[in-house]
mmCIF file of C-alpha atoms in Angstrom:
data_model
loop_
_atom_site.group_PDB
_atom_site.id
_atom_site.type_symbol
_atom_site.label_atom_id
_atom_site.label_comp_id
_atom_site.label_asym_id
_atom_site.label_seq_id
_atom_site.Cartn_x
_atom_site.Cartn_y
_atom_site.Cartn_z
ATOM 1 C CA UNK G 269 -7.021 3.143 16.251
ATOM 2 C CA UNK G 270 -6.197 6.093 14.021
ATOM 3 C CA UNK G 271 -8.093 8.963 12.504
ATOM 4 C CA UNK G 272 -9.456 8.288 8.959
ATOM 5 C CA UNK G 273 -6.632 10.526 7.493
ATOM 6 C CA UNK G 274 -4.270 7.587 8.002
ATOM 7 C CA UNK G 275 -5.542 5.471 5.187
ATOM 8 C CA UNK G 276 -5.675 8.561 2.889
ATOM 9 C CA UNK G 277 -1.907 8.888 3.391
ATOM 10 C CA UNK G 278 -1.017 5.241 3.047
ATOM 11 C CA UNK G 279 -2.637 4.811 -0.353
ATOM 12 C CA UNK G 280 -1.342 8.062 -1.859
ATOM 13 C CA UNK G 281 0.669 6.767 -4.828
ATOM 14 C CA UNK G 282 2.205 7.629 -8.048
ATOM 15 C CA UNK G 283 2.660 10.884 -9.912
ATOM 16 C CA UNK G 284 0.312 9.985 -12.816
ATOM 17 C CA UNK G 285 -3.385 9.036 -12.676
ATOM 18 C CA UNK G 286 -4.175 5.508 -13.776
ATOM 19 C CA UNK G 287 -5.849 4.979 -17.137
ATOM 20 C CA UNK G 288 -7.602 1.910 -18.556
ATOM 21 C CA UNK G 289 -4.773 1.403 -21.091
ATOM 22 C CA UNK G 290 -1.881 2.111 -18.731
ATOM 23 C CA UNK G 291 0.733 -0.617 -18.357
ATOM 24 C CA UNK G 292 3.619 -1.133 -15.928
ATOM 25 C CA UNK G 293 6.713 0.889 -16.765
ATOM 26 C CA UNK G 294 8.769 -2.213 -16.567
ATOM 27 C CA UNK G 295 8.080 -5.884 -16.405
ATOM 28 C CA UNK G 296 9.088 -8.130 -13.544
ATOM 29 C CA UNK G 297 11.986 -9.427 -15.621
ATOM 30 C CA UNK G 298 13.597 -6.011 -15.454
ATOM 31 C CA UNK G 299 13.285 -6.060 -11.729
ATOM 32 C CA UNK G 300 14.337 -9.619 -11.064
ATOM 33 C CA UNK G 301 16.726 -10.231 -13.949
ATOM 34 C CA UNK G 302 14.456 -12.751 -15.643
ATOM 35 C CA UNK G 303 11.177 -13.613 -14.096
ATOM 36 C CA UNK G 304 7.787 -15.050 -14.975
ATOM 37 C CA UNK G 305 5.542 -12.017 -15.220
ATOM 38 C CA UNK G 306 5.102 -10.767 -18.751
ATOM 39 C CA UNK G 307 5.316 -6.991 -19.507
ATOM 40 C CA UNK G 308 1.661 -6.691 -20.421
ATOM 41 C CA UNK G 309 0.630 -7.100 -16.796
ATOM 42 C CA UNK G 310 -0.659 -3.711 -15.580
ATOM 43 C CA UNK G 311 0.714 -1.706 -12.796
ATOM 44 C CA UNK G 312 -1.946 -1.273 -10.142
ATOM 45 C CA UNK G 313 -0.865 2.043 -8.695
ATOM 46 C CA UNK G 314 -3.166 5.019 -8.714
ATOM 47 C CA UNK G 315 -3.289 8.598 -7.700
ATOM 48 C CA UNK G 316 -5.223 9.971 -4.695
ATOM 49 C CA UNK G 317 -4.695 13.272 -2.930
ATOM 50 C CA UNK G 318 -3.164 13.352 0.570
ATOM 51 C CA UNK G 319 -6.640 14.037 2.127
ATOM 52 C CA UNK G 320 -8.242 11.486 -0.260
ATOM 53 C CA UNK G 321 -10.561 8.503 -0.184
ATOM 54 C CA UNK G 322 -9.187 6.754 2.887
ATOM 55 C CA UNK G 323 -11.950 8.160 5.031
ATOM 56 C CA UNK G 324 -13.994 5.433 3.416
ATOM 57 C CA UNK G 325 -12.101 2.609 5.189
ATOM 58 C CA UNK G 326 -11.442 4.066 8.584
ATOM 59 C CA UNK G 327 -12.818 0.859 10.168
ATOM 60 C CA UNK G 328 -9.632 -0.994 9.469
ATOM 61 C CA UNK G 329 -7.926 1.031 12.293
ATOM 62 C CA UNK G 330 -10.708 1.584 14.745
ATOM 63 C CA UNK G 331 -13.046 -1.337 14.273
ATOM 64 C CA UNK G 332 -15.826 1.212 13.823
ATOM 65 C CA UNK G 333 -15.958 3.951 11.099
ATOM 66 C CA UNK G 334 -17.429 6.449 13.623
ATOM 67 C CA UNK G 335 -14.973 5.756 16.485
ATOM 68 C CA UNK G 336 -12.767 8.754 17.327
ATOM 69 C CA UNK G 337 -9.062 8.087 17.440
ATOM 70 C CA UNK G 338 -8.722 8.547 21.216
ATOM 71 C CA UNK G 339 -11.633 6.092 21.854
ATOM 72 C CA UNK G 340 -10.627 3.332 19.502
ATOM 73 C CA UNK G 341 -9.434 0.018 20.900
ATOM 74 C CA UNK G 342 -8.733 -2.273 18.000
ATOM 75 C CA UNK G 343 -6.260 -4.950 19.246
ATOM 76 C CA UNK G 344 -2.999 -5.060 17.227
ATOM 77 C CA UNK G 345 -3.573 -8.769 16.520
ATOM 78 C CA UNK G 346 -6.845 -7.927 14.854
ATOM 79 C CA UNK G 347 -5.082 -5.711 12.351
ATOM 80 C CA UNK G 348 -4.595 -8.315 9.624
ATOM 81 C CA UNK G 349 -4.190 -8.414 5.888
ATOM 82 C CA UNK G 350 -7.618 -9.941 5.506
ATOM 83 C CA UNK G 351 -9.217 -7.221 7.557
ATOM 84 C CA UNK G 352 -7.390 -4.614 5.432
ATOM 85 C CA UNK G 353 -8.783 -6.335 2.307
ATOM 86 C CA UNK G 354 -12.258 -6.438 3.672
ATOM 87 C CA UNK G 355 -12.295 -2.718 4.332
ATOM 88 C CA UNK G 356 -11.072 -2.000 0.773
ATOM 89 C CA UNK G 357 -13.834 -4.212 -0.567
ATOM 90 C CA UNK G 358 -16.506 -2.468 1.539
ATOM 91 C CA UNK G 359 -15.376 0.992 0.509
ATOM 92 C CA UNK G 360 -15.288 -0.025 -3.177
ATOM 93 C CA UNK G 361 -18.637 -1.733 -3.031
ATOM 94 C CA UNK G 362 -20.261 1.375 -1.465
ATOM 95 C CA UNK G 363 -18.857 3.488 -4.180
ATOM 96 C CA UNK G 364 -16.952 5.755 -1.885
ATOM 97 C CA UNK G 365 -14.154 6.432 -4.295
ATOM 98 C CA UNK G 366 -16.054 8.850 -6.558
ATOM 99 C CA UNK G 367 -15.171 12.170 -4.762
ATOM 100 C CA UNK G 368 -11.426 11.343 -4.929
ATOM 101 C CA UNK G 369 -11.085 10.653 -8.678
ATOM 102 C CA UNK G 370 -8.526 13.013 -10.218
ATOM 103 C CA UNK G 371 -7.018 13.851 -13.529
ATOM 104 C CA UNK G 372 -7.727 11.361 -16.331
ATOM 105 C CA UNK G 373 -8.992 8.732 -13.955
ATOM 106 C CA UNK G 374 -12.494 7.342 -14.197
ATOM 107 C CA UNK G 375 -14.568 5.704 -11.451
ATOM 108 C CA UNK G 376 -14.096 2.342 -13.176
ATOM 109 C CA UNK G 377 -10.404 2.490 -13.561
ATOM 110 C CA UNK G 378 -9.886 4.010 -10.007
ATOM 111 C CA UNK G 379 -12.040 1.253 -8.495
ATOM 112 C CA UNK G 380 -10.258 -1.408 -10.590
ATOM 113 C CA UNK G 381 -6.920 -0.281 -9.287
ATOM 114 C CA UNK G 382 -7.968 -0.828 -5.689
ATOM 115 C CA UNK G 383 -9.688 -4.017 -6.536
ATOM 116 C CA UNK G 384 -6.287 -5.245 -7.761
ATOM 117 C CA UNK G 385 -4.666 -4.102 -4.559
ATOM 118 C CA UNK G 386 -7.384 -5.844 -2.512
ATOM 119 C CA UNK G 387 -6.653 -9.036 -4.565
ATOM 120 C CA UNK G 388 -2.948 -8.864 -3.700
ATOM 121 C CA UNK G 389 -3.616 -8.257 -0.026
ATOM 122 C CA UNK G 390 -6.132 -11.075 0.085
ATOM 123 C CA UNK G 391 -3.858 -13.488 -1.703
ATOM 124 C CA UNK G 392 -0.936 -12.652 0.741
ATOM 125 C CA UNK G 393 -3.264 -12.812 3.737
ATOM 126 C CA UNK G 394 -4.214 -16.387 2.952
ATOM 127 C CA UNK G 395 -0.565 -17.277 3.328
ATOM 128 C CA UNK G 396 0.238 -15.181 6.359
ATOM 129 C CA UNK G 397 -2.391 -12.893 8.032
ATOM 130 C CA UNK G 398 0.325 -10.622 9.579
ATOM 131 C CA UNK G 399 2.424 -10.316 6.390
ATOM 132 C CA UNK G 400 5.522 -10.619 8.595
ATOM 133 C CA UNK G 401 6.785 -14.087 7.325
ATOM 134 C CA UNK G 402 6.110 -13.928 3.614
ATOM 135 C CA UNK G 403 8.786 -15.433 1.396
ATOM 136 C CA UNK G 404 10.041 -13.854 -1.910
ATOM 137 C CA UNK G 405 8.649 -16.794 -3.826
ATOM 138 C CA UNK G 406 5.215 -16.230 -2.323
ATOM 139 C CA UNK G 407 5.255 -12.621 -3.343
ATOM 140 C CA UNK G 408 6.247 -13.652 -6.845
ATOM 141 C CA UNK G 409 3.393 -16.060 -6.904
ATOM 142 C CA UNK G 410 1.064 -13.281 -5.829
ATOM 143 C CA UNK G 411 2.293 -11.085 -8.683
ATOM 144 C CA UNK G 412 1.679 -13.908 -11.179
ATOM 145 C CA UNK G 413 -1.776 -14.673 -9.706
ATOM 146 C CA UNK G 414 -2.916 -11.036 -9.684
ATOM 147 C CA UNK G 415 -1.323 -10.223 -13.063
ATOM 148 C CA UNK G 416 0.853 -7.446 -11.753
ATOM 149 C CA UNK G 417 4.494 -6.765 -11.069
ATOM 150 C CA UNK G 418 6.568 -7.678 -8.073
ATOM 151 C CA UNK G 419 6.906 -3.906 -7.394
ATOM 152 C CA UNK G 420 3.131 -3.620 -7.208
ATOM 153 C CA UNK G 421 3.032 -6.445 -4.680
ATOM 154 C CA UNK G 422 5.801 -4.852 -2.531
ATOM 155 C CA UNK G 423 4.093 -1.445 -2.705
ATOM 156 C CA UNK G 424 0.706 -2.858 -1.725
ATOM 157 C CA UNK G 425 2.148 -4.951 1.129
ATOM 158 C CA UNK G 426 4.234 -2.024 2.382
ATOM 159 C CA UNK G 427 1.108 0.060 2.895
ATOM 160 C CA UNK G 428 -0.332 -2.600 5.120
ATOM 161 C CA UNK G 429 2.921 -3.197 6.954
ATOM 162 C CA UNK G 430 3.481 0.456 7.524
ATOM 163 C CA UNK G 431 0.008 0.897 8.824
ATOM 164 C CA UNK G 432 0.241 -2.062 11.123
ATOM 165 C CA UNK G 433 3.515 -0.837 12.567
ATOM 166 C CA UNK G 434 2.084 2.593 13.107
ATOM 167 C CA UNK G 435 -1.035 1.109 14.679
ATOM 168 C CA UNK G 436 1.163 -0.825 17.108
ATOM 169 C CA UNK G 437 3.226 2.197 18.045
ATOM 170 C CA UNK G 438 0.133 4.306 18.650
ATOM 171 C CA UNK G 439 -1.341 1.487 20.832
ATOM 172 C CA UNK G 440 1.903 1.603 22.928
ATOM 173 C CA UNK G 441 1.685 5.455 23.245
ATOM 174 C CA UNK G 442 -1.986 5.237 24.325
ATOM 175 C CA UNK G 443 -1.226 2.534 26.834
ATOM 176 C CA UNK G 444 1.564 4.632 28.288
ATOM 177 C CA UNK G 445 -0.649 7.657 28.546
ATOM 178 C CA UNK G 446 1.453 9.582 25.981
ATOM 179 C CA UNK G 447 0.038 11.971 23.456
ATOM 180 C CA UNK G 448 -0.881 10.597 20.086
ATOM 181 C CA UNK G 449 0.064 12.154 16.707
ATOM 182 C CA UNK G 450 -2.607 14.721 15.769
ATOM 183 C CA UNK G 451 -1.986 14.698 11.972
ATOM 184 C CA UNK G 452 -0.248 12.807 9.195
ATOM 185 C CA UNK G 453 2.837 14.965 9.531
ATOM 186 C CA UNK G 454 3.277 13.992 13.183
ATOM 187 C CA UNK G 455 2.507 10.405 12.309
ATOM 188 C CA UNK G 456 5.157 10.228 9.653
ATOM 189 C CA UNK G 457 7.643 11.909 12.004
ATOM 190 C CA UNK G 458 6.870 9.237 14.590
ATOM 191 C CA UNK G 459 7.415 6.465 12.045
ATOM 192 C CA UNK G 460 10.443 8.063 10.412
ATOM 193 C CA UNK G 461 9.396 6.696 7.024
ATOM 194 C CA UNK G 462 6.637 6.365 4.525
ATOM 195 C CA UNK G 463 5.082 3.228 2.953
ATOM 196 C CA UNK G 464 7.001 3.866 -0.214
ATOM 197 C CA UNK G 465 10.232 3.985 1.811
ATOM 198 C CA UNK G 466 9.419 0.591 3.175
ATOM 199 C CA UNK G 467 8.555 -0.840 -0.270
ATOM 200 C CA UNK G 468 11.792 0.336 -1.801
ATOM 201 C CA UNK G 469 13.780 -1.061 1.180
ATOM 202 C CA UNK G 470 12.133 -4.367 0.854
ATOM 203 C CA UNK G 471 12.817 -4.590 -2.874
ATOM 204 C CA UNK G 472 16.479 -3.614 -2.374
ATOM 205 C CA UNK G 473 17.030 -6.108 0.506
ATOM 206 C CA UNK G 474 15.480 -8.975 -1.368
ATOM 207 C CA UNK G 475 17.505 -8.416 -4.473
ATOM 208 C CA UNK G 476 14.338 -8.218 -6.529
ATOM 209 C CA UNK G 477 15.338 -4.909 -8.220
ATOM 210 C CA UNK G 478 18.211 -4.503 -10.612
ATOM 211 C CA UNK G 479 20.268 -1.387 -10.133
ATOM 212 C CA UNK G 480 19.706 -0.634 -13.907
ATOM 213 C CA UNK G 481 15.911 -0.995 -13.575
ATOM 214 C CA UNK G 482 13.672 2.087 -13.386
ATOM 215 C CA UNK G 483 13.286 3.137 -9.746
ATOM 216 C CA UNK G 484 9.973 1.985 -8.183
ATOM 217 C CA UNK G 485 9.468 5.463 -6.671
ATOM 218 C CA UNK G 486 8.180 6.625 -10.112
ATOM 219 C CA UNK G 487 11.040 9.109 -10.760
ATOM 220 C CA UNK G 488 11.724 7.462 -14.202
ATOM 221 C CA UNK G 489 15.401 7.377 -13.189
ATOM 222 C CA UNK G 490 17.497 4.216 -12.930
ATOM 223 C CA UNK G 491 17.452 2.725 -9.441
ATOM 224 C CA UNK G 492 21.127 3.131 -9.113
ATOM 225 C CA UNK G 493 20.859 6.919 -9.733
ATOM 226 C CA UNK G 494 17.859 7.414 -7.497
ATOM 227 C CA UNK G 495 16.779 5.581 -4.394
ATOM 228 C CA UNK G 496 19.577 2.991 -4.872
ATOM 229 C CA UNK G 497 22.272 5.631 -5.101
ATOM 230 C CA UNK G 498 25.193 4.803 -2.816
#
């Protein structure tokens, strides 16, 4: 039940465009202290501008791509991982990413990045449609199955979780007759966080990131000197 700008914001990732030969900056073993995912598994992050391609998948929030924010009535329980994955698939199938390709990215690599994210979301959705009761071992299985890192899994899941939480808060505001956020700045202020904040928090709480590992925020600093700084 949001405007289409919401998805643009949620999937805004990474300081560098993805390339067909790009690999993860660190393997899962550097995050977990010895895990199963080899370092050749690619990172699936990509770059999109703030006002980027998320207009393509507005339907995940409203139930209808053409429904204005104030008229949308998608139930919170209908906001599931599988619905999220379906909207990504539809947008990718219809070729709606072209206008948002930036830098060294190509249509193929940009689409592939979101195909990988769709695969992660769909795998997790088969285990728990809400994403609220997933275990660390299930996330590691998703990373292995989708040939990515545990950081990629957490980042992708965090986008959905953040969006679902925001959707729920906006539904409560609407039910109470209170004004809704008018832009992404107001939405972020209402949430008090970003999807990346949530992903970093999840990694830290689960113990799946070493303090000596590179920070998942993309700063290229050690986690202990960046987001994990005391």
